[in-house]
Amino acid sequence: MGEVERFQLGTAGALTLSVVSSVSIVICNKALMSSLHFIFATTLTSWHLLVTFCSLHVALKMRLFEHKPFDQKAVMGFGILNGISIGLLNLSLGFNSVGFYQMTKLAIIPCTILLETLFLQKKFSRRIQLSLCILLLGVGIATVTDLQLNALGSFLSFLAVITTCVAQIMTNTIQKKFKVSSTQLLYQSCPYQAATLLISGPYLDKLLTSQNVFAFKYTTQVTFFIILSCLIAISVNFSTFLVIGKTSPVTYQVLGHLKTCLVLAFGYVLLHDPFSWRNILGILIALVGMILYSYVCTLENQQKSAEAASQASQARDGESDPLMNVENGTAVLTDNVGQKVPLWSKDKD
C-alpha cells in the first residue's frame, strides 16, 4: 500500500471515528440533560477534557505515543483560546434562541474561509464555494426555525464564531508548523482547556441555569451517564484534532453539519422527536452539498497530486540525464572546461 493510499485510509478512519463518537455523545448527553435534568454543559465539558488528559497520560506511560514538547506559549494560548470558545458557544446558546444559535454555527464556515483567505493566502475554488453554499442552505432549512435577535446574544455569538474559527485554524497550523501529531497536541493543550473550563464552568452554568452544579443530586443513573459521556468524549476530542490535522478546519465544519443531520435523523428514529418535511428537505439538500464537496475535494487533490508527481518526474529526468540537457542546448560550460585549445602556437617553432 502506497503512502497516498495509507493517508486516504487514515483520513477516512478519522472522519468515521469523529462522526460515530460525536453522534454517540450527543445522544448520551441528550439523555443526561433532557431525561435526567443534568443541565450543566460547560462543567461537563471540563470533566470531558480532564478525563481525556488523564487517559492520554496513561497512554503516554504505556508508550503508545511519544511526548514532544514545543513552544509552551503557543500551547498555552491555544488551550485557553479553545476553552474560551467552548464557553462562548454555550453562552451564545443561553442568550439566543435555538434558531439564532444554529445560524451562529452556520457562520463558522464562511468566517473560516475568510480568515484563511486573508491571513493564510489559501484559495478556495468556485466549485468548493458552491458546494458549501448548498450545504449551508440545506442545514439552515433543516435546523433554523425562529430567529430572535438581541444585542448581548448577537455580540456573544460574534465572539464565539471568531474564537472557534481561530482555534480550529490553529489546530491545523500548529500541527504542521511544529510537526506534532494530533495526540501530542491534544495531550499538551488539554490541561489548559480543562483548567479554563473548570474555573469558569460552574459560574457560567449558574448564570445560564440559575442552579448550582455542586448542589445537584447525583443519583447512580446520573453518575453512570456522566462517566459514559466522559469516556465517549475521549474519542470525540481525539478525533477532532485528528480530522483537522489531516484535512482542514472547513472540512471539519462540513463534517459537523453531517453530524447535525444524523442527530436529527437519530432523534426522530430513536427518541421520536418531532420531524417535518422541512427537516427532510433540508437534510437532503445538505447531503447533496456534502457529496458535492467531497467529490470536488477529491478531484482537486488528485489534480494536485498529479501535478506534483509530474514536476517531480521532470526534475528527476533533468538530473539523471545530462546528455538531454546538452542536446537541448542547456548545458553550462565553465571557464576552464570545454575551451578549444589551438593545435599550434606562434611561439612554438
Coordinates of N, CA and C in Angstrom, one line a residue, residues 129-311:
Q129 N -16.8 26.6 -3.2 CA -17.7 27.6 -2.6 C -19.2 27.2 -2.9
L130 N -19.5 26.8 -4.1 CA -20.8 26.4 -4.5 C -21.3 25.2 -3.6
S131 N -20.5 24.2 -3.5 CA -20.9 23.0 -2.7 C -21.2 23.4 -1.2
L132 N -20.3 24.4 -0.7 CA -20.5 24.8 0.7 C -21.8 25.6 0.8
C133 N -22.2 26.4 -0.2 CA -23.4 27.2 -0.2 C -24.6 26.3 -0.1
I134 N -24.6 25.2 -1.0 CA -25.7 24.2 -1.0 C -25.8 23.5 0.4
L135 N -24.6 23.2 1.0 CA -24.6 22.5 2.3 C -25.3 23.4 3.3
L136 N -24.8 24.7 3.4 CA -25.3 25.6 4.4 C -26.8 25.9 4.2
L137 N -27.2 26.0 3.0 CA -28.6 26.2 2.7 C -29.5 25.0 3.3
G138 N -29.0 23.8 3.0 CA -29.7 22.6 3.5 C -29.8 22.5 5.0
V139 N -28.6 22.8 5.6 CA -28.6 22.7 7.1 C -29.5 23.8 7.7
G140 N -29.4 25.0 7.0 CA -30.3 26.1 7.5 C -31.8 25.8 7.4
I141 N -32.2 25.2 6.3 CA -33.6 24.8 6.2 C -34.0 23.8 7.2
A142 N -33.1 22.8 7.5 CA -33.4 21.7 8.4 C -33.4 22.1 9.9
T143 N -32.6 23.1 10.3 CA -32.4 23.4 11.7 C -32.8 24.8 12.2
V144 N -32.8 25.8 11.3 CA -33.1 27.1 11.7 C -34.7 27.3 11.7
T145 N -35.2 27.6 12.8 CA -36.7 27.9 12.9 C -37.0 29.3 13.3
D146 N -36.8 29.6 14.5 CA -37.1 31.0 15.0 C -35.8 31.8 15.0
L147 N -35.9 33.1 14.7 CA -34.7 34.0 14.7 C -35.0 35.2 15.6
Q148 N -34.7 35.1 16.9 CA -35.0 36.2 17.8 C -33.6 36.8 18.1
L149 N -33.5 38.1 17.8 CA -32.2 38.8 18.0 C -32.2 39.7 19.2
N150 N -31.0 39.7 19.9 CA -30.8 40.7 21.0 C -29.4 41.1 20.9
A151 N -29.1 42.3 21.5 CA -27.7 42.8 21.3 C -26.7 42.0 22.0
L152 N -26.9 41.6 23.3 CA -25.9 40.8 24.0 C -25.7 39.4 23.4
G153 N -26.8 38.8 23.0 CA -26.7 37.5 22.4 C -26.0 37.5 21.1
S154 N -26.2 38.6 20.3 CA -25.5 38.7 19.0 C -24.0 38.9 19.2
F155 N -23.7 39.7 20.2 CA -22.2 40.0 20.5 C -21.5 38.7 20.9
L156 N -22.2 38.0 21.8 CA -21.6 36.7 22.3 C -21.4 35.7 21.1
S157 N -22.4 35.7 20.2 CA -22.3 34.8 19.0 C -21.2 35.2 18.1
F158 N -21.0 36.5 18.0 CA -19.9 37.0 17.1 C -18.5 36.6 17.7
L159 N -18.4 36.8 19.1 CA -17.1 36.3 19.7 C -17.0 34.8 19.6
A160 N -18.1 34.1 19.7 CA -18.0 32.6 19.7 C -17.5 32.1 18.3
V161 N -18.0 32.8 17.3 CA -17.7 32.4 15.9 C -16.2 32.7 15.7
I162 N -15.7 33.9 16.0 CA -14.3 34.3 15.8 C -13.4 33.4 16.6
T163 N -13.6 33.1 17.9 CA -12.7 32.3 18.7 C -12.7 30.9 18.2
T164 N -13.9 30.3 17.8 CA -13.9 29.0 17.3 C -13.2 28.8 16.0
C165 N -13.3 29.8 15.1 CA -12.6 29.7 13.8 C -11.1 29.8 14.0
V166 N -10.6 30.7 14.8 CA -9.2 30.9 15.1 C -8.6 29.6 15.8
A167 N -9.4 29.1 16.7 CA -8.9 27.9 17.4 C -8.8 26.7 16.5
Q168 N -9.7 26.5 15.6 CA -9.7 25.4 14.6 C -8.6 25.6 13.6
I169 N -8.4 26.8 13.2 CA -7.3 27.1 12.2 C -5.9 26.8 12.9
M170 N -5.8 27.2 14.2 CA -4.6 27.0 14.9 C -4.3 25.5 15.1
T171 N -5.4 24.7 15.3 CA -5.3 23.3 15.4 C -4.5 22.7 14.2
N172 N -4.9 23.2 13.1 CA -4.3 22.7 11.8 C -2.8 23.2 11.7
T173 N -2.7 24.5 11.9 CA -1.4 25.2 11.6 C -0.3 24.8 12.6
I174 N -0.7 24.6 13.9 CA 0.3 24.2 14.9 C 0.8 22.8 14.6
Q175 N -0.1 21.9 14.2 CA 0.4 20.5 13.9 C 1.4 20.5 12.7
K176 N 1.2 21.4 11.7 CA 2.0 21.4 10.6 C 3.3 22.2 10.9
K177 N 3.2 23.3 11.6 CA 4.4 24.1 11.9 C 5.4 23.4 12.8
F178 N 4.9 22.8 13.9 CA 5.8 22.2 14.8 C 6.0 20.7 14.6
K179 N 5.3 20.2 13.5 CA 5.4 18.8 13.2 C 5.1 17.8 14.4
V180 N 3.9 18.1 15.0 CA 3.4 17.3 16.1 C 2.2 16.6 15.6
S181 N 1.9 15.4 16.2 CA 0.7 14.7 15.9 C -0.5 15.3 16.6
S182 N -1.7 14.8 16.2 CA -2.9 15.3 16.9 C -2.9 14.9 18.4
T183 N -2.4 13.7 18.6 CA -2.3 13.2 20.0 C -1.4 14.0 20.9
Q184 N -0.2 14.4 20.3 CA 0.8 15.2 21.0 C 0.2 16.6 21.3
L185 N -0.5 17.2 20.4 CA -1.1 18.5 20.6 C -2.2 18.4 21.6
L186 N -3.0 17.4 21.5 CA -4.2 17.3 22.4 C -3.7 17.1 23.9
Y187 N -2.6 16.3 24.0 CA -2.1 16.0 25.4 C -1.5 17.2 26.0
Q188 N -0.9 18.1 25.2 CA -0.2 19.3 25.8 C -1.2 20.4 26.0
S189 N -2.3 20.5 25.2 CA -3.2 21.6 25.4 C -4.4 21.3 26.3
C190 N -4.6 20.0 26.5 CA -5.8 19.6 27.3 C -5.8 20.2 28.7
P191 N -4.7 20.2 29.5 CA -4.7 20.8 30.8 C -5.1 22.3 30.8
Y192 N -4.7 23.1 29.8 CA -5.1 24.5 29.8 C -6.6 24.6 29.4
Q193 N -7.1 23.8 28.5 CA -8.5 23.8 28.2 C -9.3 23.4 29.4
A194 N -8.9 22.3 30.0 CA -9.7 21.8 31.2 C -9.7 22.8 32.3
A195 N -8.5 23.4 32.6 CA -8.4 24.4 33.7 C -9.3 25.6 33.4
T196 N -9.3 26.1 32.2 CA -10.1 27.3 31.8 C -11.6 27.0 32.1
L197 N -12.1 25.8 31.7 CA -13.5 25.5 31.9 C -13.8 25.0 33.3
L198 N -12.9 24.4 34.0 CA -13.1 24.0 35.4 C -13.3 25.2 36.3
I199 N -12.6 26.3 36.0 CA -12.7 27.5 36.8 C -14.0 28.3 36.4
S200 N -14.2 28.4 35.1 CA -15.3 29.3 34.6 C -16.6 28.5 34.5
G201 N -16.6 27.2 34.4 CA -17.8 26.4 34.1 C -18.9 26.5 35.1
P202 N -18.6 26.3 36.4 CA -19.7 26.4 37.4 C -20.3 27.8 37.4
Y203 N -19.5 28.9 37.2 CA -20.1 30.2 37.2 C -21.0 30.4 35.9
L204 N -20.5 30.0 34.8 CA -21.3 30.1 33.5 C -22.6 29.3 33.6
D205 N -22.5 28.1 34.2 CA -23.7 27.2 34.3 C -24.7 27.8 35.3
K206 N -24.2 28.4 36.3 CA -25.1 29.1 37.3 C -25.8 30.3 36.6
L207 N -25.0 31.0 35.8 CA -25.6 32.2 35.1 C -26.7 31.8 34.1
L208 N -26.5 30.6 33.5 CA -27.4 30.2 32.4 C -28.6 29.4 33.0
T209 N -28.4 28.7 34.1 CA -29.4 27.8 34.6 C -30.0 28.2 35.9
S210 N -29.3 29.1 36.6 CA -29.7 29.6 38.0 C -29.7 28.4 39.0
Q211 N -28.8 27.4 38.7 CA -28.7 26.3 39.6 C -27.2 26.0 39.8
N212 N -26.9 25.4 41.0 CA -25.5 25.1 41.4 C -25.2 23.7 41.0
V213 N -24.1 23.5 40.3 CA -23.7 22.2 39.8 C -23.3 21.3 41.0
F214 N -22.8 21.9 42.1 CA -22.3 21.2 43.3 C -23.5 20.8 44.2
A215 N -24.6 21.4 44.0 CA -25.8 21.1 44.8 C -26.7 20.1 44.1
F216 N -26.4 19.7 42.9 CA -27.2 18.8 42.2 C -27.2 17.4 42.9
K217 N -28.3 16.7 42.8 CA -28.4 15.3 43.4 C -27.9 14.3 42.4
Y218 N -26.7 13.7 42.7 CA -26.1 12.8 41.8 C -26.5 11.4 42.1
T219 N -27.5 10.9 41.4 CA -28.0 9.5 41.5 C -27.1 8.6 40.8
T220 N -27.3 7.3 41.0 CA -26.5 6.3 40.3 C -26.6 6.4 38.8
Q221 N -27.8 6.7 38.3 CA -28.1 6.8 36.9 C -27.4 8.0 36.3
V222 N -27.5 9.1 37.0 CA -26.8 10.3 36.5 C -25.3 10.1 36.5
T223 N -24.7 9.5 37.5 CA -23.3 9.3 37.6 C -22.9 8.4 36.4
F224 N -23.7 7.3 36.2 CA -23.3 6.4 35.1 C -23.3 7.1 33.7
F225 N -24.3 8.0 33.5 CA -24.3 8.7 32.2 C -23.2 9.7 32.1
I226 N -22.8 10.3 33.2 CA -21.7 11.3 33.2 C -20.4 10.6 32.9
I227 N -20.2 9.4 33.5 CA -19.0 8.6 33.2 C -18.9 8.2 31.8
L228 N -20.1 7.7 31.3 CA -20.2 7.3 29.9 C -19.9 8.4 28.9
S229 N -20.4 9.6 29.2 CA -20.2 10.8 28.4 C -18.7 11.1 28.4
C230 N -18.1 11.1 29.5 CA -16.6 11.4 29.6 C -15.8 10.4 28.8
L231 N -16.2 9.1 28.8 CA -15.4 8.1 28.1 C -15.6 8.3 26.6
I232 N -16.8 8.6 26.2 CA -17.0 8.9 24.7 C -16.3 10.1 24.3
A233 N -16.2 11.1 25.2 CA -15.5 12.4 24.9 C -14.0 12.2 24.6
I234 N -13.4 11.1 25.1 CA -12.0 10.9 24.8 C -11.9 10.7 23.3
S235 N -12.8 9.9 22.7 CA -12.8 9.6 21.3 C -13.1 10.9 20.5
V236 N -14.1 11.7 21.0 CA -14.5 12.9 20.3 C -13.4 13.9 20.3
N237 N -12.7 14.1 21.4 CA -11.6 15.1 21.4 C -10.4 14.7 20.5
F238 N -10.1 13.4 20.6 CA -9.0 12.8 19.8 C -9.3 12.9 18.3
S239 N -10.5 12.6 17.9 CA -10.9 12.6 16.5 C -11.0 14.0 16.0
T240 N -11.4 15.0 16.8 CA -11.5 16.4 16.4 C -10.1 16.9 15.9
F241 N -9.1 16.7 16.8 CA -7.7 17.1 16.4 C -7.2 16.3 15.2
L242 N -7.6 15.0 15.2 CA -7.1 14.2 14.1 C -7.6 14.6 12.8
V243 N -8.9 14.9 12.7 CA -9.6 15.3 11.5 C -9.1 16.7 11.0
I244 N -9.0 17.6 11.9 CA -8.5 19.0 11.5 C -7.0 18.9 11.0
G245 N -6.2 18.0 11.7 CA -4.8 17.9 11.3 C -4.7 17.2 9.9
K246 N -5.5 16.2 9.6 CA -5.4 15.5 8.4 C -6.1 16.2 7.2
T247 N -7.1 17.0 7.5 CA -7.9 17.7 6.4 C -7.7 19.2 6.6
S248 N -8.8 19.8 7.1 CA -8.7 21.3 7.2 C -9.9 21.7 8.2
P249 N -9.8 22.9 8.7 CA -10.9 23.4 9.6 C -12.3 23.4 8.8
V250 N -12.3 23.8 7.5 CA -13.5 23.8 6.8 C -14.1 22.4 6.6
T251 N -13.3 21.4 6.3 CA -13.8 20.0 6.2 C -14.3 19.6 7.5
Y252 N -13.7 19.9 8.6 CA -14.2 19.6 9.9 C -15.6 20.2 10.2
Q253 N -15.8 21.4 9.8 CA -17.1 22.0 9.9 C -18.2 21.3 9.0
V254 N -17.8 21.0 7.8 CA -18.7 20.2 7.0 C -19.1 18.9 7.6
L255 N -18.1 18.2 8.2 CA -18.4 17.0 8.9 C -19.3 17.3 10.1
G256 N -19.1 18.4 10.8 CA -20.0 18.8 11.9 C -21.5 18.9 11.5
H257 N -21.7 19.5 10.3 CA -23.1 19.6 9.8 C -23.6 18.2 9.4
L258 N -22.8 17.3 8.9 CA -23.3 15.9 8.7 C -23.7 15.3 10.0
K259 N -23.0 15.5 11.1 CA -23.4 15.0 12.4 C -24.7 15.6 12.8
T260 N -24.9 16.9 12.5 CA -26.2 17.5 12.9 C -27.4 16.8 12.2
C261 N -27.2 16.6 10.9 CA -28.2 15.9 10.1 C -28.5 14.5 10.7
L262 N -27.4 13.8 11.0 CA -27.5 12.4 11.6 C -28.2 12.4 13.0
V263 N -27.9 13.5 13.8 CA -28.5 13.6 15.1 C -30.0 13.8 14.9
L264 N -30.4 14.7 14.0 CA -31.8 14.9 13.7 C -32.5 13.6 13.3
A265 N -31.9 12.8 12.4 CA -32.5 11.6 12.0 C -32.6 10.6 13.1
F266 N -31.5 10.4 13.9 CA -31.5 9.5 15.0 C -32.5 9.9 16.1
G267 N -32.6 11.2 16.3 CA -33.6 11.7 17.3 C -35.0 11.4 16.9
Y268 N -35.3 11.4 15.6 CA -36.6 11.0 15.1 C -36.8 9.5 15.3
V269 N -35.8 8.7 14.9 CA -36.0 7.3 14.9 C -36.0 6.7 16.3
L270 N -35.0 7.1 17.1 CA -34.8 6.5 18.4 C -35.6 7.2 19.5
L271 N -35.7 8.5 19.5 CA -36.3 9.3 20.6 C -37.6 9.9 20.2
H272 N -38.1 9.6 19.0 CA -39.4 10.1 18.5 C -39.5 11.6 18.6
D273 N -38.5 12.3 18.3 CA -38.5 13.8 18.2 C -39.4 14.2 17.1
P274 N -40.0 15.4 17.2 CA -40.8 15.9 16.1 C -40.0 16.1 14.8
F275 N -40.6 15.7 13.7 CA -39.9 15.7 12.4 C -40.8 16.2 11.3
S276 N -40.4 17.1 10.5 CA -41.3 17.7 9.4 C -40.7 17.5 8.1
W277 N -41.5 17.8 7.0 CA -41.0 17.7 5.7 C -39.9 18.7 5.4
R278 N -39.9 19.8 6.2 CA -38.9 20.8 6.1 C -37.6 20.2 6.6
N279 N -37.6 19.5 7.7 CA -36.4 18.8 8.1 C -35.8 17.8 7.1
I280 N -36.7 17.1 6.5 CA -36.3 16.1 5.4 C -35.7 16.8 4.2
L281 N -36.4 17.8 3.7 CA -35.9 18.6 2.6 C -34.5 19.2 2.9
G282 N -34.4 19.8 4.1 CA -33.1 20.4 4.4 C -32.0 19.4 4.5
I283 N -32.2 18.2 5.1 CA -31.2 17.2 5.2 C -30.8 16.7 3.8
L284 N -31.8 16.5 2.9 CA -31.5 16.0 1.6 C -30.6 17.1 0.8
I285 N -30.9 18.4 0.9 CA -30.1 19.4 0.3 C -28.7 19.4 0.9
A286 N -28.6 19.3 2.2 CA -27.3 19.3 2.9 C -26.5 18.1 2.4
L287 N -27.1 16.9 2.2 CA -26.4 15.8 1.8 C -25.9 16.0 0.4
V288 N -26.7 16.6 -0.5 CA -26.2 16.9 -1.9 C -24.9 17.8 -1.8
G289 N -25.0 18.8 -0.9 CA -23.8 19.7 -0.7 C -22.6 19.0 -0.2
M290 N -22.8 18.1 0.8 CA -21.7 17.3 1.3 C -21.1 16.4 0.3
I291 N -21.9 15.7 -0.5 CA -21.4 14.8 -1.6 C -20.6 15.6 -2.6
L292 N -21.2 16.8 -3.0 CA -20.5 17.6 -4.0 C -19.2 18.1 -3.4
Y293 N -19.2 18.5 -2.2 CA -17.9 19.0 -1.5 C -16.9 17.9 -1.5
S294 N -17.3 16.7 -1.1 CA -16.4 15.5 -1.1 C -15.8 15.2 -2.5
Y295 N -16.7 15.3 -3.5 CA -16.3 15.0 -4.8 C -15.3 16.0 -5.4
V296 N -15.6 17.3 -5.1 CA -14.7 18.3 -5.6 C -13.4 18.3 -4.9
C297 N -13.4 18.1 -3.6 CA -12.1 18.0 -2.8 C -11.3 16.8 -3.3
T298 N -11.9 15.7 -3.6 CA -11.2 14.5 -4.1 C -10.6 14.8 -5.4
L299 N -11.4 15.4 -6.3 CA -10.9 15.8 -7.7 C -9.7 16.7 -7.6
E300 N -9.8 17.8 -6.8 CA -8.8 18.8 -6.7 C -7.5 18.2 -6.1
N301 N -7.7 17.3 -5.1 CA -6.5 16.7 -4.5 C -5.8 15.8 -5.5
Q302 N -6.6 15.0 -6.3 CA -6.0 14.2 -7.4 C -5.2 15.0 -8.4
Q303 N -5.8 16.2 -8.8 CA -5.1 17.1 -9.7 C -3.8 17.6 -9.1
K304 N -3.8 18.0 -7.9 CA -2.6 18.5 -7.2 C -1.5 17.4 -7.1
S305 N -2.0 16.2 -6.8 CA -1.0 15.0 -6.7 C -0.4 14.7 -8.0
A306 N -1.3 14.8 -9.1 CA -0.8 14.5 -10.5 C 0.3 15.6 -10.9
E307 N 0.0 16.9 -10.6 CA 0.9 17.9 -10.9 C 2.2 17.8 -10.2
A308 N 2.1 17.5 -8.9 CA 3.3 17.3 -8.1 C 4.1 16.2 -8.6
A309 N 3.5 15.1 -8.9 CA 4.2 13.9 -9.4 C 4.9 14.2 -10.8
S310 N 4.2 15.0 -11.6 CA 4.7 15.3 -12.9 C 6.0 16.2 -12.8
Q311 N 5.9 17.2 -11.9 CA 7.0 18.1 -11.6 C 8.2 17.3 -11.1

